[in-house]
Tab-separated table of C-alpha atoms and ligand atoms in Angstrom:
chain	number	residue	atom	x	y	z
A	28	UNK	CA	27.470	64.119	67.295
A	29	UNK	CA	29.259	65.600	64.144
A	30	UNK	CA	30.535	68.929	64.568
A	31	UNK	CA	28.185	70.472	61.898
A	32	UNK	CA	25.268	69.124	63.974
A	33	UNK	CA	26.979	70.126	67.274
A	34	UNK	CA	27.035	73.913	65.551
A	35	UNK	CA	23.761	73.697	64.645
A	36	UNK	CA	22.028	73.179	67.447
A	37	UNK	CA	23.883	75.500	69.760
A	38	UNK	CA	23.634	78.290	67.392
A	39	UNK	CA	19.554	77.922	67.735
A	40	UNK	CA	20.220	77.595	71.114
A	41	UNK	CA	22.622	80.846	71.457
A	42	UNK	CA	19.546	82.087	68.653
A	43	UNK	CA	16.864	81.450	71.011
A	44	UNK	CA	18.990	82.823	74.413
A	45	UNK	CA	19.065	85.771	72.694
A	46	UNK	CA	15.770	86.688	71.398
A	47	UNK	CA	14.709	85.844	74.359
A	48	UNK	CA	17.216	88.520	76.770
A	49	UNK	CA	19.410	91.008	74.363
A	50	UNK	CA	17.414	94.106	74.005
A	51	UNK	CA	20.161	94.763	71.362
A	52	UNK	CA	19.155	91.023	69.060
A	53	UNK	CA	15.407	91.477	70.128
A	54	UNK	CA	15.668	94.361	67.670
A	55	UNK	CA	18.082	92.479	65.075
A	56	UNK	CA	16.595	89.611	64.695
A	57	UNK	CA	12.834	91.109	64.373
A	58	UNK	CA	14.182	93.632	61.247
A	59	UNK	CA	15.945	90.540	59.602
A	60	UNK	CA	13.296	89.116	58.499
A	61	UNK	CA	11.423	85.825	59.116
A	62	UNK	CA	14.143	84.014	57.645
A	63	UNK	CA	16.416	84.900	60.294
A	64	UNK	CA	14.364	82.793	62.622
A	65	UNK	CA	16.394	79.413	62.832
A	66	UNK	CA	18.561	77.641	61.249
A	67	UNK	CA	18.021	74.700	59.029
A	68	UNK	CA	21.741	73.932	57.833
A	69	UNK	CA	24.723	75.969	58.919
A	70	UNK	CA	24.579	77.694	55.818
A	71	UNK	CA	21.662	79.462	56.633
A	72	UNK	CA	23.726	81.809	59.265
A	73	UNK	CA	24.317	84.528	56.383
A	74	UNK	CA	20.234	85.363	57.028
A	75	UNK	CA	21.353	86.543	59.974
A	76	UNK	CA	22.484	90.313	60.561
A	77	UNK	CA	26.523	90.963	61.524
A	78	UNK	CA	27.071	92.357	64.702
A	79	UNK	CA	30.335	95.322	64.257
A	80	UNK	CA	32.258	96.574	67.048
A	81	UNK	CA	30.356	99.877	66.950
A	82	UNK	CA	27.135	98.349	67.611
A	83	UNK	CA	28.971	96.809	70.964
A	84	UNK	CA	30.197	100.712	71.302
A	85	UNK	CA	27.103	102.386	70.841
A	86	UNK	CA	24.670	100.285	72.473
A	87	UNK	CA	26.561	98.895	75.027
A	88	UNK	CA	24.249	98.473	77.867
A	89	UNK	CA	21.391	96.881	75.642
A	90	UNK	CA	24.303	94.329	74.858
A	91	UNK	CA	23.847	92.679	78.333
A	92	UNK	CA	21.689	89.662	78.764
A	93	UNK	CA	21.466	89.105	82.457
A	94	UNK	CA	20.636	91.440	85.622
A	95	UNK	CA	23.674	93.120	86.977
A	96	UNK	CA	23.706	91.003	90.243
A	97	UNK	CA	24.441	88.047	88.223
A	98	UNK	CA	27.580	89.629	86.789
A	99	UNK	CA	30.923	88.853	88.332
A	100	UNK	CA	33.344	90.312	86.229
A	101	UNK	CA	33.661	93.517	83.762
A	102	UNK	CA	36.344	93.723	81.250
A	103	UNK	CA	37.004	96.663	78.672
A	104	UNK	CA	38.352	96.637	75.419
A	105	UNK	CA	39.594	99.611	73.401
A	106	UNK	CA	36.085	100.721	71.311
A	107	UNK	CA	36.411	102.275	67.635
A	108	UNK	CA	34.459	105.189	68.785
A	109	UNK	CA	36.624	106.404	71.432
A	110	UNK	CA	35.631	104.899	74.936
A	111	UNK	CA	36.107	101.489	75.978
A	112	UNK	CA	33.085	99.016	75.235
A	113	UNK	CA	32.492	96.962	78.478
A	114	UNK	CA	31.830	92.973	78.758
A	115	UNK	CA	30.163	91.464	81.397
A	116	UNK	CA	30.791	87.968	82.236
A	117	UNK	CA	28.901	85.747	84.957
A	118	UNK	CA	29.390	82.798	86.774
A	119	UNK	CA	28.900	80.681	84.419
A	120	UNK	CA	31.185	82.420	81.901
A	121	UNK	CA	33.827	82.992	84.171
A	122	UNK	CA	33.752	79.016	83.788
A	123	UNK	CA	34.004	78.950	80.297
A	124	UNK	CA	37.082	81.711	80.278
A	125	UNK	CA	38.288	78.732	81.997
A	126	UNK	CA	37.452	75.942	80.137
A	127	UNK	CA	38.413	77.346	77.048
A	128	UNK	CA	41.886	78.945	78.681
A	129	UNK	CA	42.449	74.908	79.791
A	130	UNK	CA	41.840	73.718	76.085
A	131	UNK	CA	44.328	76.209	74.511
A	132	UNK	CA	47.184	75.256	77.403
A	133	UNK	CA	45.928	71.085	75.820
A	134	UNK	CA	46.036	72.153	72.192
A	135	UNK	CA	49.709	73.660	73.316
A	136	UNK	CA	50.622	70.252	74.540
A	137	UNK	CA	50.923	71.857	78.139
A	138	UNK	CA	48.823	69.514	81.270
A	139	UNK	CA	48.611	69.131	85.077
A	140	UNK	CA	52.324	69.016	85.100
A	141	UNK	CA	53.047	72.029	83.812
A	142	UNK	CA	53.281	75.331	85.765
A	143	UNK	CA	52.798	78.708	84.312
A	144	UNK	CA	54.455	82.229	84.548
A	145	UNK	CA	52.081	84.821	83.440
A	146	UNK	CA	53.853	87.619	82.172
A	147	UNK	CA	51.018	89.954	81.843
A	148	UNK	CA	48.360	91.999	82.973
A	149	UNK	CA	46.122	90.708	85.091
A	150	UNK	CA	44.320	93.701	85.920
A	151	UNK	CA	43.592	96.395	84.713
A	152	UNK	CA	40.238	95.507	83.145
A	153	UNK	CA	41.769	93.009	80.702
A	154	UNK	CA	40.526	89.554	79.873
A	155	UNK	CA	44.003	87.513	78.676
A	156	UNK	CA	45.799	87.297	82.381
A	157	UNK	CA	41.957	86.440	83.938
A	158	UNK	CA	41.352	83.794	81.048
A	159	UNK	CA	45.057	82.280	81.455
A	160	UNK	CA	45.001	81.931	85.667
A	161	UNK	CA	41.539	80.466	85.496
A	162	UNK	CA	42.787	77.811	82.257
A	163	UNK	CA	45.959	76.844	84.522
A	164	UNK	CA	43.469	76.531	87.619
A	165	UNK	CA	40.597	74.362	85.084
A	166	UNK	CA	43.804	72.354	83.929
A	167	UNK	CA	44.598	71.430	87.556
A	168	UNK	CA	48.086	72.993	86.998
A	169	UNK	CA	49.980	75.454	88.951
A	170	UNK	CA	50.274	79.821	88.004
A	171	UNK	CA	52.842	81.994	89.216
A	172	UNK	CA	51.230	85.658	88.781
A	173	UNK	CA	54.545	88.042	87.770
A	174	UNK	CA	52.692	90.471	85.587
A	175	UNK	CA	54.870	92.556	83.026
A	176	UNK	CA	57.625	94.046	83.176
A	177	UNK	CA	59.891	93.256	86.318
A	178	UNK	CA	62.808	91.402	84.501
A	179	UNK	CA	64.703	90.954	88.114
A	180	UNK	CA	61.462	89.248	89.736
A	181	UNK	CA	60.477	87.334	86.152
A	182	UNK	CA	63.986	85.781	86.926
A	183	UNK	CA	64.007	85.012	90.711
A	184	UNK	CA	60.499	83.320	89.972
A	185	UNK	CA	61.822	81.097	86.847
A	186	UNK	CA	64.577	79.956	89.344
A	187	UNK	CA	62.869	79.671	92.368
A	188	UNK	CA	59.181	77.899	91.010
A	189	UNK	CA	60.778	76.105	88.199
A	190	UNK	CA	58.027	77.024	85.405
A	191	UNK	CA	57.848	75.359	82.527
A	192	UNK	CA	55.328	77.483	80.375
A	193	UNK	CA	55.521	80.896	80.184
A	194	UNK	CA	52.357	83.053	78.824
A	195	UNK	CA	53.901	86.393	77.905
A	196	UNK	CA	53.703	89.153	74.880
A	197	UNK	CA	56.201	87.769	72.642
A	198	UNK	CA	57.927	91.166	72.386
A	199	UNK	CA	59.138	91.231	75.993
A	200	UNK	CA	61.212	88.072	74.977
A	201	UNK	CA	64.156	89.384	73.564
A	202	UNK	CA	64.398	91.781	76.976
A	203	UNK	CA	64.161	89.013	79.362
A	204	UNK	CA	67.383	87.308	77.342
A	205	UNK	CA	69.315	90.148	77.351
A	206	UNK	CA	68.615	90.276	80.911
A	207	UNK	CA	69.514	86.900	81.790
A	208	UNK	CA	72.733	87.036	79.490
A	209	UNK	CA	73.688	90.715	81.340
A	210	UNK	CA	73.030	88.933	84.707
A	211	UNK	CA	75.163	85.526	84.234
A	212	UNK	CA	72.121	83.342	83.643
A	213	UNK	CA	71.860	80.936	80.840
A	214	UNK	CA	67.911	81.010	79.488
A	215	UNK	CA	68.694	77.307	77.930
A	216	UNK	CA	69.271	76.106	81.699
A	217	UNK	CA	66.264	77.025	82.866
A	218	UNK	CA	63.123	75.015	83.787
A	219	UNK	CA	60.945	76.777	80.832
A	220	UNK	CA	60.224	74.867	77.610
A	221	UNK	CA	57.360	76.545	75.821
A	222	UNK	CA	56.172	80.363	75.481
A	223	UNK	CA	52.632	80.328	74.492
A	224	UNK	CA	52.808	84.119	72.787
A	225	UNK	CA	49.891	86.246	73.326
A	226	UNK	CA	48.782	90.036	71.680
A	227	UNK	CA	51.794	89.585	68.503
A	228	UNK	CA	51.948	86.663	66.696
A	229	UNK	CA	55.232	84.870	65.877
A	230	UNK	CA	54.592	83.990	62.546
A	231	UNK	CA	54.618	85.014	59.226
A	232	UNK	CA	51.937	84.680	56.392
A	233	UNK	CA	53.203	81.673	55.386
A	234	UNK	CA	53.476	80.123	58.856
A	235	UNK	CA	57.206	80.447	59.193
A	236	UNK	CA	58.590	81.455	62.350
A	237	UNK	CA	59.243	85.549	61.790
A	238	UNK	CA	61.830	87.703	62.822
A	239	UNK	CA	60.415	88.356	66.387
A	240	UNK	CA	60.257	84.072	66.726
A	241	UNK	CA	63.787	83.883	65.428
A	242	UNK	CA	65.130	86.445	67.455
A	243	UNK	CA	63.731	84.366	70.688
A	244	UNK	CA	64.794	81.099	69.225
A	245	UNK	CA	68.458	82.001	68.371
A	246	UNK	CA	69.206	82.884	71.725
A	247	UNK	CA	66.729	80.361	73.624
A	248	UNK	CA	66.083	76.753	72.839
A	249	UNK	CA	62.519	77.382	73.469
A	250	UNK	CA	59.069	76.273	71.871
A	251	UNK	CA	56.770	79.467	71.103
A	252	UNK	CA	53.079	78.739	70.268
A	253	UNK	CA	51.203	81.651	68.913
A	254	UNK	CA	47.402	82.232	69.812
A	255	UNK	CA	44.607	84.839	68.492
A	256	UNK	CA	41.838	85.819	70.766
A	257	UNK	CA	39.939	88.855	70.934
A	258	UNK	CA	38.122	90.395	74.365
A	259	UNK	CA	34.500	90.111	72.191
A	260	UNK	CA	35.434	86.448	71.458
A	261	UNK	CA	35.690	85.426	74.701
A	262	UNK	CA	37.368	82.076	73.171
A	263	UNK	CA	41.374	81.616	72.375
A	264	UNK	CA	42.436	80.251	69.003
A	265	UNK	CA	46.357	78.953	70.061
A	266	UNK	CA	48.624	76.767	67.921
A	267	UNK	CA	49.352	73.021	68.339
A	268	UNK	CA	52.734	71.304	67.770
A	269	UNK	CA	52.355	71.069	64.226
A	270	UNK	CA	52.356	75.005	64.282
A	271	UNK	CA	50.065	74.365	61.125
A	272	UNK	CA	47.836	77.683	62.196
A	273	UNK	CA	45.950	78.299	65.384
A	274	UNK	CA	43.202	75.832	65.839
A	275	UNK	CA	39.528	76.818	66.617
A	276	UNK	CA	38.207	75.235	70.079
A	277	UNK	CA	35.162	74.351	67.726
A	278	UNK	CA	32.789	73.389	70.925
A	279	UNK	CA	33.246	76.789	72.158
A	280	UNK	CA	32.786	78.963	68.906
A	281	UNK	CA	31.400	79.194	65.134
A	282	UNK	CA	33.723	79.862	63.386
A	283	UNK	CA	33.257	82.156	59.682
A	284	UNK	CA	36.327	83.794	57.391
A	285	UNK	CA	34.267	85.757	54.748
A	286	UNK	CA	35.490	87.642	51.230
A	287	UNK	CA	34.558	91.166	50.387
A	288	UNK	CA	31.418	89.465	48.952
A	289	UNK	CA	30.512	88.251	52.514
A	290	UNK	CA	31.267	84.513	51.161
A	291	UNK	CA	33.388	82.055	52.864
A	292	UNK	CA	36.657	81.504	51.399
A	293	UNK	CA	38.099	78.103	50.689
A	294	UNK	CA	41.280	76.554	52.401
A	295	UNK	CA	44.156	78.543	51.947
A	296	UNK	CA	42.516	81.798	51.067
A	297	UNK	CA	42.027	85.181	53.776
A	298	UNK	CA	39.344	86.902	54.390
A	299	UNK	CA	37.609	88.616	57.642
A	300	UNK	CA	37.226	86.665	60.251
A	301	UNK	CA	33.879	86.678	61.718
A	302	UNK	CA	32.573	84.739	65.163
A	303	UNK	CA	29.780	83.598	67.301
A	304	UNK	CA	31.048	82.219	70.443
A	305	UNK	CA	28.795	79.947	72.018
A	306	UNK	CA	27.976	79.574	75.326
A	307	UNK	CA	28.244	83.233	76.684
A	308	UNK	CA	25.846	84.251	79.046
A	309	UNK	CA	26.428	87.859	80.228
A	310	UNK	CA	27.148	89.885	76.870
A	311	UNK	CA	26.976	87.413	73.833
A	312	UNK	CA	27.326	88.102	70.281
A	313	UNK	CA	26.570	87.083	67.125
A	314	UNK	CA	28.177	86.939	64.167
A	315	UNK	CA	31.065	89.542	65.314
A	316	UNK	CA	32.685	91.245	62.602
A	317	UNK	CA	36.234	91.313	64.008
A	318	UNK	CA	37.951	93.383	60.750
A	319	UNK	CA	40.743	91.115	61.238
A	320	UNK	CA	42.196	89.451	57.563
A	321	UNK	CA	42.981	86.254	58.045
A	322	UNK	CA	43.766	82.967	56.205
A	323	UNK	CA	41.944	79.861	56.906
A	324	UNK	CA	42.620	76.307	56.808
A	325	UNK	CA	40.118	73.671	56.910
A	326	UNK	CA	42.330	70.958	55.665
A	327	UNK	CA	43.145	68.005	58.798
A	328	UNK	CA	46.029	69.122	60.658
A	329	UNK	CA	49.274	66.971	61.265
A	330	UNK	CA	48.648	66.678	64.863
A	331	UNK	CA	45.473	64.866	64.179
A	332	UNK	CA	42.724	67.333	64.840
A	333	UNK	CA	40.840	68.417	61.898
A	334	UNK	CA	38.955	71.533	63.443
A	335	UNK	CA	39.773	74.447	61.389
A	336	UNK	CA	42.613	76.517	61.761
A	337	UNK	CA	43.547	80.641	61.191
A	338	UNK	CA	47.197	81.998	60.072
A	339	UNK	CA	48.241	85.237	61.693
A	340	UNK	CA	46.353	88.423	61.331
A	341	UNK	CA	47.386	90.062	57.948
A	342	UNK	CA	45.714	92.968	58.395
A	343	UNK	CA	42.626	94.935	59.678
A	344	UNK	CA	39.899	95.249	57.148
A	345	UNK	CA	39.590	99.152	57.800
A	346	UNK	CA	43.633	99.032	57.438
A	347	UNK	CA	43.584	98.288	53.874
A	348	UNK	CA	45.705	100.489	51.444
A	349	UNK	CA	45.878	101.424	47.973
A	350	UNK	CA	48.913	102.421	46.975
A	351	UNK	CA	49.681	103.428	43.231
A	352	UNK	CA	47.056	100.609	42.497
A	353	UNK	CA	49.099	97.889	45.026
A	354	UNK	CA	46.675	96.826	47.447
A	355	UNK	CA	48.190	96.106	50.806
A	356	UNK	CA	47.975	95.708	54.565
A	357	UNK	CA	50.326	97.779	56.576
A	358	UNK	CA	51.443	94.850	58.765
A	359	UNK	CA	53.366	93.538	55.860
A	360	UNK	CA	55.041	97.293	55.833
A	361	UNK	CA	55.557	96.169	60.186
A	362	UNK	CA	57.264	92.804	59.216
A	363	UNK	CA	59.565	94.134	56.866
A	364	UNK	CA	60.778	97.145	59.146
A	365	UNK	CA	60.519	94.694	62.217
A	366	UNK	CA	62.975	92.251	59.963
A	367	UNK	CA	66.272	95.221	59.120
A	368	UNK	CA	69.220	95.588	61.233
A	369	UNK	CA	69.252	99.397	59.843
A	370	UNK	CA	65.747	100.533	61.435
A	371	UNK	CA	65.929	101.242	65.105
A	372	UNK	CA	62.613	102.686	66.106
A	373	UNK	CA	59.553	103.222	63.871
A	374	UNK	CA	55.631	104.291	63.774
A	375	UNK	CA	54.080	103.636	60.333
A	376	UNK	CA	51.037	107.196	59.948
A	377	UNK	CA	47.969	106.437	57.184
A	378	UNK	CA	47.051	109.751	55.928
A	379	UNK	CA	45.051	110.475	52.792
A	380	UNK	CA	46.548	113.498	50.460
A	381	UNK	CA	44.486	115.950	48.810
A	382	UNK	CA	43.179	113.540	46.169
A	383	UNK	CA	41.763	111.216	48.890
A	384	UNK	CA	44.303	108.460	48.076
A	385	UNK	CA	46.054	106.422	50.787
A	386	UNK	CA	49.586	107.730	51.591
A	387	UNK	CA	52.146	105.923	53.920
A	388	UNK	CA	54.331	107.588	56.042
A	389	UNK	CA	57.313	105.986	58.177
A	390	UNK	CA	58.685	107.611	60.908
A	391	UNK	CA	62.100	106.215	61.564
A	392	UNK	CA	65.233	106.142	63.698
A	393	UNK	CA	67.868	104.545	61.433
A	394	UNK	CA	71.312	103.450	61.333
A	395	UNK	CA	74.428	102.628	59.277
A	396	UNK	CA	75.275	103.827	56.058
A	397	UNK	CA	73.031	104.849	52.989
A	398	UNK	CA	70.256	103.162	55.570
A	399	UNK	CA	67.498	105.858	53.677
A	400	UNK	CA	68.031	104.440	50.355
A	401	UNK	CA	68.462	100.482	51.606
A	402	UNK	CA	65.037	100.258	53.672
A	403	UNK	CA	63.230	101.936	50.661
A	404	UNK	CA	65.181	99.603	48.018
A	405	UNK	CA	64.240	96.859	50.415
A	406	UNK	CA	60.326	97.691	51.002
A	407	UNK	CA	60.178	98.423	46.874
A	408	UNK	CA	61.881	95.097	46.165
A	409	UNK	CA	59.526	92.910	48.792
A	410	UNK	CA	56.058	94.724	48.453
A	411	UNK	CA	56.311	96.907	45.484
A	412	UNK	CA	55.644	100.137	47.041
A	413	UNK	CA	57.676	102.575	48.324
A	414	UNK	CA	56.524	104.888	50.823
A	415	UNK	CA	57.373	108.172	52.272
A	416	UNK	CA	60.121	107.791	54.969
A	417	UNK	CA	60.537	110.272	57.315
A	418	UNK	CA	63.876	110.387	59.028
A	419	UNK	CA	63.003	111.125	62.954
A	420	UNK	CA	64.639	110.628	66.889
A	421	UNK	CA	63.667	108.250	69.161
A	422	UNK	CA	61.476	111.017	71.401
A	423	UNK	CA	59.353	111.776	68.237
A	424	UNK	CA	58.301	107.916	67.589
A	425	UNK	CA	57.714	107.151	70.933
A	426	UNK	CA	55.502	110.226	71.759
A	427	UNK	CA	53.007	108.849	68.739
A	428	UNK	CA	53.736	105.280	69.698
A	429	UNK	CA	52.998	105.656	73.446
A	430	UNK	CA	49.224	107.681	73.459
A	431	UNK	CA	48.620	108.010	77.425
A	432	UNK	CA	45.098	106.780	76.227
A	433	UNK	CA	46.241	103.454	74.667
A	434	UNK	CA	47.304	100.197	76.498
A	435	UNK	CA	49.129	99.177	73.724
A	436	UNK	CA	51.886	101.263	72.115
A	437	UNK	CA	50.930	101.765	68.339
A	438	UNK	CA	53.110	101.030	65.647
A	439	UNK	CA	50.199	102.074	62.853
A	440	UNK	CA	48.503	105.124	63.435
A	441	UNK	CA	45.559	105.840	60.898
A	442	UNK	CA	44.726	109.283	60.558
A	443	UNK	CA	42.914	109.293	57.382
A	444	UNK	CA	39.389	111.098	57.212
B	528	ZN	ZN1	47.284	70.851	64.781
């Protein structure tokens, strides 16, 4: 069946599962109209309403289509509102988390012969580590559980179990070098080959490798694959070989990247990235807005498969700034700090001044000489803007970085109104 077709039918299908148990879509799809019944052609999906994460947030509970004794597994995600936003995910979906965990390990050229180190959370209420240990189990291949952190055990467990994939936050890389080096082990004698690079990607806008990938890659002979996959999305996008983009798993998800003018752009060009997985029985969605910027590719890949691809997230929609009438996406701000030898420690603050104009502040622990005047210089020269940079210690960064609330430390804080 041709993909379009394929999409077609299960989105009348996920259409009909829907109407017929989300109290939340019941709702939806009544006030959109009678157009918003089916679908004729694919293009007929912008009849139907977007769902935002603040719906998810506000109406949580009406979100769930099954009865609570069918669910077998609740994961959170950080909602916009404050609060986490729960999913609930069956039997049957616990399956899929599976299926489409085993299809990003394929697209990463990893099989049955492989065995995986997860470097991350498995508990804690997050999706990733459950989706990876059930992909490694659906692939037939082996998981060794060492969770973050722990560079001593991470170690013991590369020598001892011989993996050859590891799924970690790309971050943690450059720690679990120095480690090795500091400890008389040689990374590029070890058993792993691959990284497949969860929560950060490791390229740049142009799909280079960027400064976290080459700082992995100088010291390690390693292959890094990076991935995109959201807790709402149930469904991993993950690079192939090619590392042409991550590719979409297009029996699992429908897949839209939309302008401001809620439009889909063309190969090559970003927009928001908006998705109805397919399949999902406990809490599914349709049409999730995820605010993430994007740019898609629809263009055949090199490795053969012509499903359509994503480059790394460029920015959140919410994120974007205006900044003396440059429009930008603080990330690009994150790159450039990420990439200078001169900036230790940083935490970028969005505030609006008293005109209601975006202002950028940098918080930064710097070093070396006339470093003030170079990082400005350099962020002027690259992105045309230069913001405020405020000159702090280490303790101030990290005490807005590390919020007891967050999971995540935070490198942007927005604080305007
Ligand atoms: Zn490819």
């Amino acid at each position: 069946m041709a993909r379009e077709n394929y999409w077609l039918k299960s989105i009348n299908e996920h259409l009909a599962y829907l109407r017929k148990n989300s109290w939340y879509y019941k709702d939806q799809l009544v006030w959109a109209g009678p157009e918003a019944s089916e679908l004729a052609e694919l293009a007929d999906i912008r009849n139907f309403p977007f769902t935002e994460k603040d719906d998810i947030a506000s109406r949580n509970e009406d979100f769930l289509c099954v009865p609570m004794e069918k669910v077998r597994d609740i994961v959170t995600t950080s909602g916009t509102l404050g609060g986490s936003v729960a999913i609930f995910l069956t039997e049957k979906d616990l399956q899929r988390l599976g299926v489409n965990e085993a299809g990003s390990y394929r697209l990463a050229g990893c099989s049955s012969a492989d065995t995986f180190q997860l470097l991350t959370t498995i508990d804690k209420r997050f999706m990733a580590g459950l989706a990876y240990f059930l992909g490694s189990n659906e692939l037939g291949a082996r998981m060794i559980r060492s969770g973050p952190g722990a560079l001593q055990l991470q170690w013991e467990s590369i020598q001892r179990f011989e993996p050859t994939v590891l799924v970690a936050v790309p971050s943690f890389i450059p720690r679990l070098i120095k480690f090795a080096l500091d400890n008389g082990i040689d990374p590029n004698k070890s058993s792993v080959k691959k990284i497949i690079c969860i929560g950060e990607s490791v390229r740049d806008e142009k799909l280079q490798p960027n400064y976290l990938a080459k700082q992995i890659t100088d010291k390690w002979n390693i292959q890094l694959f990076s991935t995109y996959a959201s807790t709402e999305m149930a469904t991993a996008f993950t690079e192939c070989q090619a590392g042409n983009g991550v590719h979409l798993q297009p029996e699992l998800m429908f897949l839209e990247v939309l302008n401001d003018e809620d439009e889909q752009v063309k190969d090559g060009e970003s927009g928001e990235v908006v998705v109805t997985p397919l399949g999902v029985e406990g809490t599914p969605v349709l049409r999730f807005r995820t605010g993430d910027i994007c740019h898609y590719y629809d263009e055949p890949c090199s490795c053969g498969r012509n499903t359509p691809r994503l480059g790394p997230v460029v920015g959140r929609k919410q994120q974007m700034i205006k900044l003396k009438g440059t429009s930008l996406y603080p990330n690009a701000i994150v790159d450039e700090l990420n990439s200078m030898k001169q900036v230790v420690n940083f935490v970028i603050e969005l505030h609006s001044d008293d005109l209601g104009l975006d202002e950028v502040v940098i918080k930064a622990l710097l070093q070396g000489e006339n470093a003030q005047t170079n990082v400005l210089d350099h962020l002027s020269g690259k992105l045309r803007v230069k913001p405020r940079l405020i000159l702090a210690t280490n303790e101030e960064i990290n005490r807005i970085k590390f919020d007891d609330n967050e999971r995540k430390p935070r490198i942007l804080v927005d604080l305007r109104s």
